PDB file of C-alpha atoms and ligand atoms in Angstrom:
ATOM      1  CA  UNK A   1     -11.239   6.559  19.528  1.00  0.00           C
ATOM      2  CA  UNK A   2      -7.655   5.998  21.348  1.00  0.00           C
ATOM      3  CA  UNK A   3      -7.472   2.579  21.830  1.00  0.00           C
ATOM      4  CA  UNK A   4      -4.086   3.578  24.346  1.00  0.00           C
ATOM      5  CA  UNK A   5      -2.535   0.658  22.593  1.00  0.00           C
ATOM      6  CA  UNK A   6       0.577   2.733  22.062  1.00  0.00           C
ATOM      7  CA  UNK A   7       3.888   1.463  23.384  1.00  0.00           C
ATOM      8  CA  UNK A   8       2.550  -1.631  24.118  1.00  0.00           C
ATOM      9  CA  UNK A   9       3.456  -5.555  22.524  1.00  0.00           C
ATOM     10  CA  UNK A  10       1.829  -8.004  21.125  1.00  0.00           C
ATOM     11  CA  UNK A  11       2.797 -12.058  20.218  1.00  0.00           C
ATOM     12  CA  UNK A  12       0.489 -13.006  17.088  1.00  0.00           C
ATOM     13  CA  UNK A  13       0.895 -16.528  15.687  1.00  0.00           C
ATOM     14  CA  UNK A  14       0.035 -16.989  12.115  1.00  0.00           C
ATOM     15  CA  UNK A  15       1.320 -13.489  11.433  1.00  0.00           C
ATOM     16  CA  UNK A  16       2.079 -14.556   8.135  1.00  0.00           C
ATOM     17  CA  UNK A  17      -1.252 -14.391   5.612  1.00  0.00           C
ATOM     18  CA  UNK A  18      -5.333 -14.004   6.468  1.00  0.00           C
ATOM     19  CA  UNK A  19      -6.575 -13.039   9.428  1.00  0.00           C
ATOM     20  CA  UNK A  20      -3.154 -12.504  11.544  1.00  0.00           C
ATOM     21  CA  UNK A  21      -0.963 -10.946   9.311  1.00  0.00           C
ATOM     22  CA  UNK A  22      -3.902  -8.239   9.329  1.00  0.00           C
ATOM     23  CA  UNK A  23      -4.093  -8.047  13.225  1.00  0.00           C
ATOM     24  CA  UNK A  24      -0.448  -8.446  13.266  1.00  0.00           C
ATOM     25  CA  UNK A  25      -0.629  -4.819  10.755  1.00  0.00           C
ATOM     26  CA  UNK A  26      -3.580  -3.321  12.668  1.00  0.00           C
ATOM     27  CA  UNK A  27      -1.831  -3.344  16.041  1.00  0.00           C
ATOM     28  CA  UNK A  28       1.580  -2.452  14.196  1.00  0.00           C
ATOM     29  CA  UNK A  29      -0.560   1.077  13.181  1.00  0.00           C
ATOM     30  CA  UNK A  30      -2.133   1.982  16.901  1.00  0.00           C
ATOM     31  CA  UNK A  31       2.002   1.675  17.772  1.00  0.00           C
ATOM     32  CA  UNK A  32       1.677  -1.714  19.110  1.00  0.00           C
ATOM     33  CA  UNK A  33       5.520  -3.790  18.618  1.00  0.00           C
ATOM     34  CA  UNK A  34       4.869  -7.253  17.554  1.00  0.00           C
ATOM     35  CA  UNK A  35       6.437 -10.344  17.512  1.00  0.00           C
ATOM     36  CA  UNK A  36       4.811 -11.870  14.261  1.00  0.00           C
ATOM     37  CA  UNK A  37       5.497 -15.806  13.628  1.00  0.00           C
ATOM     38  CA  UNK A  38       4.541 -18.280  11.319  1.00  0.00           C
ATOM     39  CA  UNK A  39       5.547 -20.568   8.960  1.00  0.00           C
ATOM     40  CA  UNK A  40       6.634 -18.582   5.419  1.00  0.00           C
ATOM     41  CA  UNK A  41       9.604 -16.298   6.000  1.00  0.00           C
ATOM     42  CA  UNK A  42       9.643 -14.531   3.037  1.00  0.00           C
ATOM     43  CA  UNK A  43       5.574 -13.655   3.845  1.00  0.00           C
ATOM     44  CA  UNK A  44       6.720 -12.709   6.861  1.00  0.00           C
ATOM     45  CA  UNK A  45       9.507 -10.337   5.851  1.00  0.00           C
ATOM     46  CA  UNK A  46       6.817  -8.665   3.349  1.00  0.00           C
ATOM     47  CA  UNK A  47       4.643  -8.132   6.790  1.00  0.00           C
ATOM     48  CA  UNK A  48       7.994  -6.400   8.273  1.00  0.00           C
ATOM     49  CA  UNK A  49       8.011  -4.160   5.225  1.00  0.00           C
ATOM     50  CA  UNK A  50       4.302  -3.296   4.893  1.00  0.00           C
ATOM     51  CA  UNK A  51       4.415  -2.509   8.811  1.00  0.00           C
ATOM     52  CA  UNK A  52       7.536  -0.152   7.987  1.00  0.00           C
ATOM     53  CA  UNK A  53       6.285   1.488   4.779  1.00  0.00           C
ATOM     54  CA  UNK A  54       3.193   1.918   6.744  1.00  0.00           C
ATOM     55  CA  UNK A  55       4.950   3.646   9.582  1.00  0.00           C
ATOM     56  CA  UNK A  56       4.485   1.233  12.199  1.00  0.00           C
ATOM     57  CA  UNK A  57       6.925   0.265  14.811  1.00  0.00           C
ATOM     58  CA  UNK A  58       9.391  -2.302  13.267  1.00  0.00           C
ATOM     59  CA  UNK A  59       7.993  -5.921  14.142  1.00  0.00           C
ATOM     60  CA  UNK A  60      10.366  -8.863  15.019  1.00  0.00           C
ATOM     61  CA  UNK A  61       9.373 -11.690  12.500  1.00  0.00           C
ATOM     62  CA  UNK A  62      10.449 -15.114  13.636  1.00  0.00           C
ATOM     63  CA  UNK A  63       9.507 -18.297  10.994  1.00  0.00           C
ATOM     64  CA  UNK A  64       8.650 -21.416  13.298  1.00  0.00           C
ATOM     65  CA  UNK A  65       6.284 -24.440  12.529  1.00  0.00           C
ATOM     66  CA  UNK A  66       3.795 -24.379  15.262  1.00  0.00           C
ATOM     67  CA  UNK A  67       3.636 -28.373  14.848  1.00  0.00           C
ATOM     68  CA  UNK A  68       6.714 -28.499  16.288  1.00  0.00           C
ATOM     69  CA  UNK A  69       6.510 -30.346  19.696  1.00  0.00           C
ATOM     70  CA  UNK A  70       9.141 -27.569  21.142  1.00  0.00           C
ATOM     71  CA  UNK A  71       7.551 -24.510  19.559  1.00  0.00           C
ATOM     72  CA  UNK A  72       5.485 -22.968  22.075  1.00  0.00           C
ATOM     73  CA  UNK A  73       8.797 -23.230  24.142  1.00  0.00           C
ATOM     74  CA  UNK A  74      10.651 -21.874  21.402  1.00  0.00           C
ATOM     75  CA  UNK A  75       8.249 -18.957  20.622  1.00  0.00           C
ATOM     76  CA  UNK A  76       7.459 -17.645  24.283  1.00  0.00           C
ATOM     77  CA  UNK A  77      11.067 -17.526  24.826  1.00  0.00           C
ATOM     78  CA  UNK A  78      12.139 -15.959  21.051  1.00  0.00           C
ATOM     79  CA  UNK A  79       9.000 -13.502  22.112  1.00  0.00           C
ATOM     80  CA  UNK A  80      10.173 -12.308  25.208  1.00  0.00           C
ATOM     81  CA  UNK A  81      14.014 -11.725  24.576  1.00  0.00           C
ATOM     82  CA  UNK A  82      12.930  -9.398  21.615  1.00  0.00           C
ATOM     83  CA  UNK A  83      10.184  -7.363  23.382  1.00  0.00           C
ATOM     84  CA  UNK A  84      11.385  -7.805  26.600  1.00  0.00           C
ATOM     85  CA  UNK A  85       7.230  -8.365  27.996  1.00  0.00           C
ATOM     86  CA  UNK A  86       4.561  -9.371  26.603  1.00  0.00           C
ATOM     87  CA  UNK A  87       1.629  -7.410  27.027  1.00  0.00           C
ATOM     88  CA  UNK A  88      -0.994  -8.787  24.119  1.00  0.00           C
ATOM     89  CA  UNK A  89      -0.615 -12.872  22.803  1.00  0.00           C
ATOM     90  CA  UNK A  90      -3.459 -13.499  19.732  1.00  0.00           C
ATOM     91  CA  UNK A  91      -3.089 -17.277  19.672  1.00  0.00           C
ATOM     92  CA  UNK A  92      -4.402 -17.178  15.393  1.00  0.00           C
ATOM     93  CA  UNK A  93      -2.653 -19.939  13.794  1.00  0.00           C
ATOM     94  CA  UNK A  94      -4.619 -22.362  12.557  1.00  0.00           C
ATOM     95  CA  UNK A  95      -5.832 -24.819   9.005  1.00  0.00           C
ATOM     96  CA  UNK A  96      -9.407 -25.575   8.171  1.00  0.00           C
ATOM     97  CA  UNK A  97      -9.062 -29.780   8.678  1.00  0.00           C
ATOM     98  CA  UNK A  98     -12.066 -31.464   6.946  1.00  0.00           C
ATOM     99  CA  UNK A  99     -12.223 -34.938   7.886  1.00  0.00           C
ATOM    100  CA  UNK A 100     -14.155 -38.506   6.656  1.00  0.00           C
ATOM    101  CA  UNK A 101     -16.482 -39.672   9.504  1.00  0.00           C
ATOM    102  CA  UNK A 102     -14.263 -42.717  10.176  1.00  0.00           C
ATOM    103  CA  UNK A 103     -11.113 -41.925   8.499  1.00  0.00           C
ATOM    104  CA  UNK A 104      -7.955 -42.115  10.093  1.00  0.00           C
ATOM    105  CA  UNK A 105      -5.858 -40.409  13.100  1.00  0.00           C
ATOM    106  CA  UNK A 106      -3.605 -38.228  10.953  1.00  0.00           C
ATOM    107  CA  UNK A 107      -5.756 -35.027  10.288  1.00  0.00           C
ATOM    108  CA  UNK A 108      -7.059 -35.292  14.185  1.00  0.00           C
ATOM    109  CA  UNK A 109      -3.944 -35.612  15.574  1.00  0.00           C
ATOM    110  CA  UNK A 110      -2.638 -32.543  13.345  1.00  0.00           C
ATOM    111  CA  UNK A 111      -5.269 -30.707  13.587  1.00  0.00           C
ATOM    112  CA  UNK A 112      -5.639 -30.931  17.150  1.00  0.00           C
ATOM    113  CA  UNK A 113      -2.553 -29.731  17.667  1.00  0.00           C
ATOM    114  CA  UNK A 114      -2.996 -27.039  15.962  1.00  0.00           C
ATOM    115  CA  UNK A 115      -5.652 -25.400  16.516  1.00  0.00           C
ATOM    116  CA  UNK A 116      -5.620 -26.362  20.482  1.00  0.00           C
ATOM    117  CA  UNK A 117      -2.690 -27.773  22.156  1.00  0.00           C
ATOM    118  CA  UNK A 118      -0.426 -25.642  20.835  1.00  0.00           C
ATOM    119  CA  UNK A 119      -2.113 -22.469  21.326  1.00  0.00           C
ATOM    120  CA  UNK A 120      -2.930 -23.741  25.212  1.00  0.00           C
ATOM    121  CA  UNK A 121       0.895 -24.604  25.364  1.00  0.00           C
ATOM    122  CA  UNK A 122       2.003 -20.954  23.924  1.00  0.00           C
ATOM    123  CA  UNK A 123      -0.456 -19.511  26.734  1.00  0.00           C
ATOM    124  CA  UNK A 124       0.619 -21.839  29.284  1.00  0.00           C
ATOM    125  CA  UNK A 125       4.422 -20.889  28.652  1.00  0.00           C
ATOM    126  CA  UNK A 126       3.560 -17.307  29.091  1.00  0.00           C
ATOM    127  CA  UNK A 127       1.250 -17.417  32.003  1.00  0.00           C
ATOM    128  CA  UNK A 128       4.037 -17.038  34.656  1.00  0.00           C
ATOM    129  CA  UNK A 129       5.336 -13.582  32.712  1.00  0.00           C
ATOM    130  CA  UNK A 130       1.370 -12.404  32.828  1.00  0.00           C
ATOM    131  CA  UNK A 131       0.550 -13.356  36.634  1.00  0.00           C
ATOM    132  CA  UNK A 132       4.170 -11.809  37.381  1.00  0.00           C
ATOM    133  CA  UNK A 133       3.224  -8.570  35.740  1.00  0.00           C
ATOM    134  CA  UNK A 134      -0.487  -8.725  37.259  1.00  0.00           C
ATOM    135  CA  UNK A 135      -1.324  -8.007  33.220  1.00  0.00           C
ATOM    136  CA  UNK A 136      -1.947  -9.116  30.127  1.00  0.00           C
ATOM    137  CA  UNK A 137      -4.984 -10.608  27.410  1.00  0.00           C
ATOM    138  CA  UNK A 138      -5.099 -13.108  26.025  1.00  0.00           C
ATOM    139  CA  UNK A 139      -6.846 -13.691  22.470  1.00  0.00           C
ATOM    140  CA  UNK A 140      -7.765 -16.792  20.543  1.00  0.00           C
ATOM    141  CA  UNK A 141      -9.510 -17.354  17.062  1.00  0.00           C
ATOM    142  CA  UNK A 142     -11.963 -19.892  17.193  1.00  0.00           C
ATOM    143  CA  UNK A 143     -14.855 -21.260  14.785  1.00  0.00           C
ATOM    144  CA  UNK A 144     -17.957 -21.720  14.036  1.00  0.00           C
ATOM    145  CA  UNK A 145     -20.180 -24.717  16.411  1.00  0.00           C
ATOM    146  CA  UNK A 146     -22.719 -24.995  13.335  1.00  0.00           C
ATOM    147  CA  UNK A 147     -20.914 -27.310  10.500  1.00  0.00           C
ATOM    148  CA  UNK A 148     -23.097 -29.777   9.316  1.00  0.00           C
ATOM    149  CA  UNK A 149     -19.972 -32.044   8.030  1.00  0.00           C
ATOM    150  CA  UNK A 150     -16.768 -33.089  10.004  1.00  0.00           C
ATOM    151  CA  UNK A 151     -13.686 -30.250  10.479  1.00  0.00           C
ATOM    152  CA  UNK A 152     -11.349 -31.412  13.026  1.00  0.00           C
ATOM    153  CA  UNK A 153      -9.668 -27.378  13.269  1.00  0.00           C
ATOM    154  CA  UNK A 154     -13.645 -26.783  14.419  1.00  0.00           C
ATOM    155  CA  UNK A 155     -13.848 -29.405  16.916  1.00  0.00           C
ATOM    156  CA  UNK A 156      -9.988 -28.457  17.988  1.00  0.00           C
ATOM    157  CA  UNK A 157     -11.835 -24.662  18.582  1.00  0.00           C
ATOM    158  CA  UNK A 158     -14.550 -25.887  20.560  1.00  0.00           C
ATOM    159  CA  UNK A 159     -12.177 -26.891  23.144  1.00  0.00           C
ATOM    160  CA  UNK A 160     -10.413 -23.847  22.840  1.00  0.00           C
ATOM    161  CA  UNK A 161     -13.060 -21.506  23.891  1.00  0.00           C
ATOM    162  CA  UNK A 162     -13.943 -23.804  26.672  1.00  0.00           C
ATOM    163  CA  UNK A 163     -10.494 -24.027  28.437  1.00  0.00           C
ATOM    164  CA  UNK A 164     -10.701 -19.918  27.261  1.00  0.00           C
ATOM    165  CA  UNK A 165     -13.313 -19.696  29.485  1.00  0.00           C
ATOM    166  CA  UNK A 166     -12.211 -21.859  32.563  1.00  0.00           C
ATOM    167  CA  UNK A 167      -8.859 -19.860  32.199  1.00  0.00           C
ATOM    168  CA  UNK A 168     -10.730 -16.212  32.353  1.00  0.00           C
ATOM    169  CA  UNK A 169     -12.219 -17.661  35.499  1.00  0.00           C
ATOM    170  CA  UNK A 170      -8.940 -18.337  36.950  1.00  0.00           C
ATOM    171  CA  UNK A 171      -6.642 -15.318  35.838  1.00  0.00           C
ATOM    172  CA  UNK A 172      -9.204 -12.456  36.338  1.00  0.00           C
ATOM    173  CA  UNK A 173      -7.962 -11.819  39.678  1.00  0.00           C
ATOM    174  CA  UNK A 174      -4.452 -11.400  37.828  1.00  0.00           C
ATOM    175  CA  UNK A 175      -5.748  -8.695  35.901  1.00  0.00           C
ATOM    176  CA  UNK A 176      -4.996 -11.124  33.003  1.00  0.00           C
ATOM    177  CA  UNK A 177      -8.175 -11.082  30.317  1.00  0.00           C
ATOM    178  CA  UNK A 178      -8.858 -14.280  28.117  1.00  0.00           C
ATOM    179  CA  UNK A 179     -11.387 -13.719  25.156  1.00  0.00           C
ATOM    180  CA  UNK A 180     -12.070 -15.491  21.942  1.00  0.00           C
ATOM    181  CA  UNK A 181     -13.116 -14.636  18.656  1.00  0.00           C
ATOM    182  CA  UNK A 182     -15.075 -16.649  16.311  1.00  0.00           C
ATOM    183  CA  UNK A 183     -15.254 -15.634  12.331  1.00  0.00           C
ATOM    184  CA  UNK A 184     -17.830 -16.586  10.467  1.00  0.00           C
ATOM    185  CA  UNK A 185     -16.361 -16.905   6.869  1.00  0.00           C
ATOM    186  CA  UNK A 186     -14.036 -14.813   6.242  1.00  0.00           C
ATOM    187  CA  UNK A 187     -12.416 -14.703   2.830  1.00  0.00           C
ATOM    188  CA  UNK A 188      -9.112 -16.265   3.096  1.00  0.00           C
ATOM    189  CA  UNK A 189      -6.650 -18.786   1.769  1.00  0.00           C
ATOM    190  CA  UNK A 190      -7.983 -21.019   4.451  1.00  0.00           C
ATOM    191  CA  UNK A 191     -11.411 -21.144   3.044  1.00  0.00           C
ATOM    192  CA  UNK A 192     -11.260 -20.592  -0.631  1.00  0.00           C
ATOM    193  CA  UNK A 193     -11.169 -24.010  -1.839  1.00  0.00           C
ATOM    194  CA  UNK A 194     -14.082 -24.975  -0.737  1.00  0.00           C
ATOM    195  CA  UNK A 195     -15.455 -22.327  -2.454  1.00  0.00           C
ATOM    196  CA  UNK A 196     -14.543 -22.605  -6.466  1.00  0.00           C
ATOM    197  CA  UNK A 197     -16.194 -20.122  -9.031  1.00  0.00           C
ATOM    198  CA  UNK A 198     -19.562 -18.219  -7.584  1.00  0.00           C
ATOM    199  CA  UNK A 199     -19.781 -21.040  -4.994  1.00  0.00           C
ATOM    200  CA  UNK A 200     -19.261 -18.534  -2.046  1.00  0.00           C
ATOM    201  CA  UNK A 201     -21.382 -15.927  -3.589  1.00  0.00           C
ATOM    202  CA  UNK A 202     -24.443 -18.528  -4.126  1.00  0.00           C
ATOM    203  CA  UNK A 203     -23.501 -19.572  -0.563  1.00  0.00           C
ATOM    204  CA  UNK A 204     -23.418 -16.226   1.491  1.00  0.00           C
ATOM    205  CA  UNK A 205     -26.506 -15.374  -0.430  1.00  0.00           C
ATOM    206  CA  UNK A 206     -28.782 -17.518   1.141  1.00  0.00           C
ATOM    207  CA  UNK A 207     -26.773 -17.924   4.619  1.00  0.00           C
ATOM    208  CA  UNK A 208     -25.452 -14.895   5.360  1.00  0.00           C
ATOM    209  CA  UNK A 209     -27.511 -12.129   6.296  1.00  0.00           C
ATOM    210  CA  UNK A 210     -25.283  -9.673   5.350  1.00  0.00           C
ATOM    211  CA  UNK A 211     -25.271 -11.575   1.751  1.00  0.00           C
ATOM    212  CA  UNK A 212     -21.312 -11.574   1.599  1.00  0.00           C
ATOM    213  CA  UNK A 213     -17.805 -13.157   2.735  1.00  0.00           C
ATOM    214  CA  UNK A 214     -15.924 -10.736   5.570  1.00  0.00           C
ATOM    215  CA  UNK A 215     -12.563  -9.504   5.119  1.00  0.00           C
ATOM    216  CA  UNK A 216      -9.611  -9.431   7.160  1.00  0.00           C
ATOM    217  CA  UNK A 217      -9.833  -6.082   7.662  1.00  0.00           C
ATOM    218  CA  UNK A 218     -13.585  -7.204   9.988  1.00  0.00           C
ATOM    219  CA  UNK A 219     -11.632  -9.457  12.023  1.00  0.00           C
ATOM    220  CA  UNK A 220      -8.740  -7.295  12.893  1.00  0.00           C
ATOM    221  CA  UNK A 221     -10.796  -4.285  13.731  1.00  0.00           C
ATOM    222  CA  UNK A 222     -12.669  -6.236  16.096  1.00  0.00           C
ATOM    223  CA  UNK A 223      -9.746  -7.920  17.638  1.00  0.00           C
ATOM    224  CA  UNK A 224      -7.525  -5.128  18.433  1.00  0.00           C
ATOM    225  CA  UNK A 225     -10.655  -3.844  20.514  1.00  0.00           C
ATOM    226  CA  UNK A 226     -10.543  -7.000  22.578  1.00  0.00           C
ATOM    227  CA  UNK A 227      -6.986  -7.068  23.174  1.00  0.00           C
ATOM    228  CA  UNK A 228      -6.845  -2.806  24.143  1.00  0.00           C
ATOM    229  CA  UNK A 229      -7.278  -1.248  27.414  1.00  0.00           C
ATOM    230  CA  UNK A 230     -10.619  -0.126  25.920  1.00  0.00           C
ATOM    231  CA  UNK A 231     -12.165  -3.769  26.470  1.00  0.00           C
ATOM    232  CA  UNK A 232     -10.825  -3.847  30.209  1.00  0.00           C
ATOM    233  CA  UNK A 233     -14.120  -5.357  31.189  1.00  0.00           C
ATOM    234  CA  UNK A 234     -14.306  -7.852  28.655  1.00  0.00           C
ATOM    235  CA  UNK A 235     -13.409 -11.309  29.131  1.00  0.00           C
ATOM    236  CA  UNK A 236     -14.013 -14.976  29.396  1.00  0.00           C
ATOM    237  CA  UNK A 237     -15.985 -14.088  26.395  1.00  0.00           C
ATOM    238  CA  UNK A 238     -16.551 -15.535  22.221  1.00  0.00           C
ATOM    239  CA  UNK A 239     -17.097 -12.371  19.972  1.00  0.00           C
ATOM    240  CA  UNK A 240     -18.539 -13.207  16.677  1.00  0.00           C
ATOM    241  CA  UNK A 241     -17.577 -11.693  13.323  1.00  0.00           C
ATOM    242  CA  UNK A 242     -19.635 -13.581  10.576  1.00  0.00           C
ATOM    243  CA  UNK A 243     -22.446 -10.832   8.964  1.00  0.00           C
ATOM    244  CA  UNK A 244     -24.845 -12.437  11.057  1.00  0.00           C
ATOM    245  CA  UNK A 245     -24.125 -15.894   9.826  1.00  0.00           C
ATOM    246  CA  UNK A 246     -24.690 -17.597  12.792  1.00  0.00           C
ATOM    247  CA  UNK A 247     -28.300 -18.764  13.202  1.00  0.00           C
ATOM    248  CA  UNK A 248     -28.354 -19.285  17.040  1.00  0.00           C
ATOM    249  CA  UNK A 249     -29.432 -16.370  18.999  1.00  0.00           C
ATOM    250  CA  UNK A 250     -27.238 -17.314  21.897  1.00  0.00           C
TER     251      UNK A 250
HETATM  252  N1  LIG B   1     -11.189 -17.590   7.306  1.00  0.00           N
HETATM  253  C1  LIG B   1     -12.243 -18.089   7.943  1.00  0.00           C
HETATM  254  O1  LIG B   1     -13.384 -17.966   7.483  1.00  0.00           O
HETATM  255  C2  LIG B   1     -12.071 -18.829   9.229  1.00  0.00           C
HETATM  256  C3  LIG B   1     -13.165 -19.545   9.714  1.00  0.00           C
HETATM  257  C4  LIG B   1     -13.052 -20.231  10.922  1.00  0.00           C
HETATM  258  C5  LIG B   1     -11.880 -20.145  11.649  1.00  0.00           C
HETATM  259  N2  LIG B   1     -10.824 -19.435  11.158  1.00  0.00           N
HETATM  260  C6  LIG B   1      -9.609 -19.393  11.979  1.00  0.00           C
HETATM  261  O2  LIG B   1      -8.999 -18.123  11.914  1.00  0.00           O
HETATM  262  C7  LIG B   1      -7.578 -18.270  12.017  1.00  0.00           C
HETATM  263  C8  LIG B   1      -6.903 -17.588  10.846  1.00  0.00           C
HETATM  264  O3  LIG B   1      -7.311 -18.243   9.657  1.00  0.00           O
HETATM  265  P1  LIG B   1      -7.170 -17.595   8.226  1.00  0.00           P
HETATM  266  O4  LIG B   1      -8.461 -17.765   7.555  1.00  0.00           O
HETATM  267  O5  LIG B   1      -6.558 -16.260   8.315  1.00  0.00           O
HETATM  268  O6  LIG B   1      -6.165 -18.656   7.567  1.00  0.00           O
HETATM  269  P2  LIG B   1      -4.926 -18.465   6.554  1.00  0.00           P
HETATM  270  O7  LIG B   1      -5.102 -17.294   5.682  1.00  0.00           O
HETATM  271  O8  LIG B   1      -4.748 -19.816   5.950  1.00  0.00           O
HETATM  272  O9  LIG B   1      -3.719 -18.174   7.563  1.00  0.00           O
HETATM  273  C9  LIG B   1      -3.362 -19.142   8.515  1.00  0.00           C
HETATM  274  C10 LIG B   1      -2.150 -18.674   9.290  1.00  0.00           C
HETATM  275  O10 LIG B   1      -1.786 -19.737  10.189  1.00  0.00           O
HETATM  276  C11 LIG B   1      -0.422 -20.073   9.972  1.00  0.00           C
HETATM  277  N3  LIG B   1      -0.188 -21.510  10.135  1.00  0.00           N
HETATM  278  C12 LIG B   1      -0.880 -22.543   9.595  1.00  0.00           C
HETATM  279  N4  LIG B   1      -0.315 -23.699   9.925  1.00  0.00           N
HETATM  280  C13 LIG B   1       0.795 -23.392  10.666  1.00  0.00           C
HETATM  281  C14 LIG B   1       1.801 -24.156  11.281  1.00  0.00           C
HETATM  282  N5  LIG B   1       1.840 -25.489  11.200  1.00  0.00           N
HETATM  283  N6  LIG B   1       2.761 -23.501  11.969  1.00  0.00           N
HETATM  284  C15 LIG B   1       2.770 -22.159  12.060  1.00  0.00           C
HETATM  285  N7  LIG B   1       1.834 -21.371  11.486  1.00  0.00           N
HETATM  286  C16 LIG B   1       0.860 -21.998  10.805  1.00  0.00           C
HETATM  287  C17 LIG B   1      -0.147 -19.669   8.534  1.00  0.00           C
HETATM  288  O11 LIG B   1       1.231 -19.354   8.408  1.00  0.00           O
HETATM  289  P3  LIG B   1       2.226 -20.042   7.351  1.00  0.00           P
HETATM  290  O12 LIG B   1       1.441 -20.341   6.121  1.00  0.00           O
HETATM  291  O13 LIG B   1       3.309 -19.027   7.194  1.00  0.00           O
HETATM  292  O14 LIG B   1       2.667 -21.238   8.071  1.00  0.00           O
HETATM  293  C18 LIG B   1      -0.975 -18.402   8.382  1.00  0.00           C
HETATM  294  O15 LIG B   1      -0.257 -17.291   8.845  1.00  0.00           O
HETATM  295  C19 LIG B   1      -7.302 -19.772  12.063  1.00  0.00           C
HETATM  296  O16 LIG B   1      -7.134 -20.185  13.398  1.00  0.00           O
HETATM  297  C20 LIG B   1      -8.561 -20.380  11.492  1.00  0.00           C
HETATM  298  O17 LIG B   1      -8.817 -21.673  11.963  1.00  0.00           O
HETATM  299  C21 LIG B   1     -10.896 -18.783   9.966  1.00  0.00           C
END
């Protein structure tokens, strides 16, 4: 299935590892350029040589810690000299925060942050260039609402998909999609530690229908549906990738 991705560019935070870096290589091979940022440079520059020896269109790599008060600005700005528009932003970055029931401010204030002001502040710099261009989708990863023990990044994601959806509501009649997309575990560097030994085997064999951990390969498949042409009725929506993990129908 053509995806008519081609020619078109993408902004993907957290490029670097996991879940992005495979997005970030998935839309690289349907001929998508992308602006891939994170953190590690020299992870990065490995991306920009996979995505080359691959024979994707070269991506612009661009290290910046999302932390940074200024790096939404920094991004959105780095992003558009070097594709010129932006056509596809996958808001990804993000850090599994577990947290003690009354410990301190330090992992909430990181971690929400992370996982939502920033992301909302990367959208919100790049709004302006969508309504402009009467285009554009929008894609964030999210979590899961069914943790039966404190993770600020989760709590962080909640809000996400809920200002996701408000936006959708108020950039549809830009032509401008907002969707989300919520892994259930996918095996990562993110979620590995809580997992030593057989721990995630035992785990996903008793909670996971599908009896196993996704890959990264699941996500990205998925997402570079939502963020094609193809999905051009989608939005305002959560898409779940977790082998059924989920135990709420709706
Ligand atoms: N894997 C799962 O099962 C799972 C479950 C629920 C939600 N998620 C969500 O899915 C997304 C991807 O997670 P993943 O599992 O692929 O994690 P991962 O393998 O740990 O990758 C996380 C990515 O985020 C970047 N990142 C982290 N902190 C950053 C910072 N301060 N500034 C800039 N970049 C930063 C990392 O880049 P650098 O290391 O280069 O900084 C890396 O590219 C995250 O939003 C996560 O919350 C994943």
């Amino acid at each position: 299935m053509d995806l008519y991705l081609k020619g078109k560019t993408a902004l993907v935070t957290g490029a670097s590892k996991g879940i992005g870096r495979a997005i970030a290589k998935e839309l690289a091979a349907e001929g998508v350029k992308v602006f891939a940022t994170g953190r590690n440079l020299d992870s990065l520059n490995s991306l920009y040589s996979e995505i080359i020896a691959n024979g994707g269109h070269a991506p612009v790599v661009f290290a910046q810690d999302l932390l940074a008060p200024d790096a939404p600005a920094k991004i959105a700005s780095a992003a558009l000299s070097a594709l010129g528009h932006i056509d596809i932003l996958v808001n990804n970055a993000g850090q599994s925060q577990p947290a003690d029931v009354a410990g301190p401010e330090e992992p909430w204030n990181i971690s929400m942050a992370l996982d939502f002001e920033r992301p909302r502040q990367l959208t919100q710099a790049l709004i302006p260039h969508f309504m402009a261009r009467k285009q554009g989708t929008i894609l964030n990863l999210t979590s899961t609402y069914e943790l039966r023990s404190l993770n600020v990044s989760a709590v962080a994601k909640a809000a996400l998909a809920m200002w996701a959806k408000q936006l959708s509501a108020e950039l549809g009649k830009y032509g401008i999609r907002v969707n989300c997309l919520q892994p259930g575990l996918i095996d990562t560097d993110n979620i590995r530690p809580y997992f030593p030994g057989n721990e995630g085997q035992k785990y996903a064999e008793t909670e996971i229908p599908l009896q196993h951990f996704g890959e990264v390969q699941d996500m990205a498949d998925m997402a570079v549906f939502l963020v094609s042409p193809r999905a051009k009725y989608i939005t305002g929506t959560v898409s779940i990738v977790d082998g059924g993990g989920r135990r709420s129908a709706f």
